[in-house]
PDB file of C-alpha atoms in Angstrom:
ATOM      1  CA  UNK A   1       0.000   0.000   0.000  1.00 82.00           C
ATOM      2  CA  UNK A   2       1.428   3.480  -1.073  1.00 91.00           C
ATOM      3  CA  UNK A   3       1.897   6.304   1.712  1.00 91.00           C
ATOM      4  CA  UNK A   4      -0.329   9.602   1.063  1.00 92.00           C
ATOM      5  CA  UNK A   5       1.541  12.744   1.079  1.00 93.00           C
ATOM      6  CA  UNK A   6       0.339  13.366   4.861  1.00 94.00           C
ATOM      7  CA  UNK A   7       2.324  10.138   5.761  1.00 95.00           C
ATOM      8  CA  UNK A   8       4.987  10.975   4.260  1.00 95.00           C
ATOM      9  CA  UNK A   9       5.675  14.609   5.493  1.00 96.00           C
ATOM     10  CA  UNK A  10       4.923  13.039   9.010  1.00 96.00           C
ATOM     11  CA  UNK A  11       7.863  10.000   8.740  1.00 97.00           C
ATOM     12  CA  UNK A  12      10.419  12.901   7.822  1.00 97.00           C
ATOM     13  CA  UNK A  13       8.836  14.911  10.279  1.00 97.00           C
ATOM     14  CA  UNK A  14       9.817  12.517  12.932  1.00 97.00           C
ATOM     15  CA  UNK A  15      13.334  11.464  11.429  1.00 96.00           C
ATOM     16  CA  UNK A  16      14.309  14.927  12.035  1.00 95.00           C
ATOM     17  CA  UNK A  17      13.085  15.185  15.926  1.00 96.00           C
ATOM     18  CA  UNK A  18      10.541  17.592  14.933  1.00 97.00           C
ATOM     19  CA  UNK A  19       6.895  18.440  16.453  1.00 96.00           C
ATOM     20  CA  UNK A  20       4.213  20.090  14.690  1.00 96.00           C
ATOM     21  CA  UNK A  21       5.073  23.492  16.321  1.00 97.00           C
ATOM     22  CA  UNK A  22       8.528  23.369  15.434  1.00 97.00           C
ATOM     23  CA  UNK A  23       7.770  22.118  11.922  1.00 97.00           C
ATOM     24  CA  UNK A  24       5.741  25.023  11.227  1.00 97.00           C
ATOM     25  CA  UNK A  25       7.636  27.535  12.746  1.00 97.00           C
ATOM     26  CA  UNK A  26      10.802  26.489  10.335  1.00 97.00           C
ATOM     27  CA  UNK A  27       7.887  26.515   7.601  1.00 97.00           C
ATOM     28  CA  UNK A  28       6.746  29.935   8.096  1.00 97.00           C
ATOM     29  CA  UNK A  29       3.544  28.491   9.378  1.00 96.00           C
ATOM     30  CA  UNK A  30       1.106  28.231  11.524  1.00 97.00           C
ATOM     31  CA  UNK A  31       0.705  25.402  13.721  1.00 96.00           C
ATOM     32  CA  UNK A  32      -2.959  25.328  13.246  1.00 97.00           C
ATOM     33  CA  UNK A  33      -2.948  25.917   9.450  1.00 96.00           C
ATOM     34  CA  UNK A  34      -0.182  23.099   9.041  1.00 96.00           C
ATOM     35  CA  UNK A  35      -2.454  20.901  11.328  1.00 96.00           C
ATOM     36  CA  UNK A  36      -5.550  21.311   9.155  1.00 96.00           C
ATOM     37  CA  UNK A  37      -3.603  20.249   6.419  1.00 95.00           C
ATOM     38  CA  UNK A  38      -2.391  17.164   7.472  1.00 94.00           C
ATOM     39  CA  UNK A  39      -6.057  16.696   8.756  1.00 94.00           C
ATOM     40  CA  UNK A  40      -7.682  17.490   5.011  1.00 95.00           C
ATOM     41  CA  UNK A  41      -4.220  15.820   3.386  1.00 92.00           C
ATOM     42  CA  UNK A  42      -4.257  18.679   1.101  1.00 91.00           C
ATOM     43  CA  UNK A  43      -0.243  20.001   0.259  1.00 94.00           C
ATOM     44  CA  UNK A  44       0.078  21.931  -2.884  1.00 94.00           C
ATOM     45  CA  UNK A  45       3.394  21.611  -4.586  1.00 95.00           C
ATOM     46  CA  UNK A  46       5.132  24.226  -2.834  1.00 96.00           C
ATOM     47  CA  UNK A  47       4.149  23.680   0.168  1.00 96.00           C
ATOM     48  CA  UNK A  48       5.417  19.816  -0.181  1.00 96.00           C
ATOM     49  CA  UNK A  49       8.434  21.501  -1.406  1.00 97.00           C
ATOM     50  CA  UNK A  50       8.805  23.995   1.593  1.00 97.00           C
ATOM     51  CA  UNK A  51       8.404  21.031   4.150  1.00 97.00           C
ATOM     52  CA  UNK A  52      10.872  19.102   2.872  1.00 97.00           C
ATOM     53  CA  UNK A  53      13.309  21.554   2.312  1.00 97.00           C
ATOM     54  CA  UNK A  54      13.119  22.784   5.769  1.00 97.00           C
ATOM     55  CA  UNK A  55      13.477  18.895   7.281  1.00 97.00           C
ATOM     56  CA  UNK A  56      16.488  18.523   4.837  1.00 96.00           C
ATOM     57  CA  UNK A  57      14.711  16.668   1.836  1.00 96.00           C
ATOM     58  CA  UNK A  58      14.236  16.799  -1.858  1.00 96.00           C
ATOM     59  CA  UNK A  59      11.190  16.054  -3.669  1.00 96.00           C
ATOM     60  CA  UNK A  60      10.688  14.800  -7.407  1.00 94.00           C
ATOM     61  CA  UNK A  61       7.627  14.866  -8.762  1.00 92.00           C
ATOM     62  CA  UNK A  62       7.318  12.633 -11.936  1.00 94.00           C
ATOM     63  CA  UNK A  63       5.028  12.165 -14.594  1.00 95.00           C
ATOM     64  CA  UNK A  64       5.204   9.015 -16.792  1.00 96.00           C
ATOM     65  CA  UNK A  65       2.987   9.063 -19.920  1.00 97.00           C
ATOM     66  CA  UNK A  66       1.263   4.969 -19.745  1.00 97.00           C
ATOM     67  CA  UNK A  67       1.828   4.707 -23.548  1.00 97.00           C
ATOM     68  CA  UNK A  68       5.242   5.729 -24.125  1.00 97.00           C
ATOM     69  CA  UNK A  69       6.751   5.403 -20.908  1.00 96.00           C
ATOM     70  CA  UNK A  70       8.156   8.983 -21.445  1.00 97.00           C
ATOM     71  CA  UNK A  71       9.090  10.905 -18.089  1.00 95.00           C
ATOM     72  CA  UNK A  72       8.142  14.723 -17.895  1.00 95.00           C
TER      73      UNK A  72
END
């Protein structure tokens, strides 16, 4: 079974020692907005992007067309 993004965020979340507080303070958050979305799983792109980047992380994000097997 694959991890949803809220999953995710919260594994690297705890590999780094962080709370929620902490997290969101690095993130330029709020603790409350940060919890509702890890409540409603909804991340855009950047905000995936901020996350990691402040818990030491990466991201790709990878499209792969079915048919041709062609990775955008």
């Amino acid at each position: 079974m694959q991890m949803t993004t809220t999953e995710k965020i919260k594994l690297i979340r705890d590999r780094a020692g962080l709370n929620l507080g902490e997290l969101a303070e690095r993130a330029e958050t709020t603790r409350q907005n940060l919890n509702n979305k890890f409540g409603r799983n909804n991340f855009c792109e950047n905000e995936i992007r901020k996350l990691a980047d402040v818990m030491g992380y990466d991201v790709e994000i990878t499209f792969i067309n079915r048919e041709t097997g062609e990775r955008i």
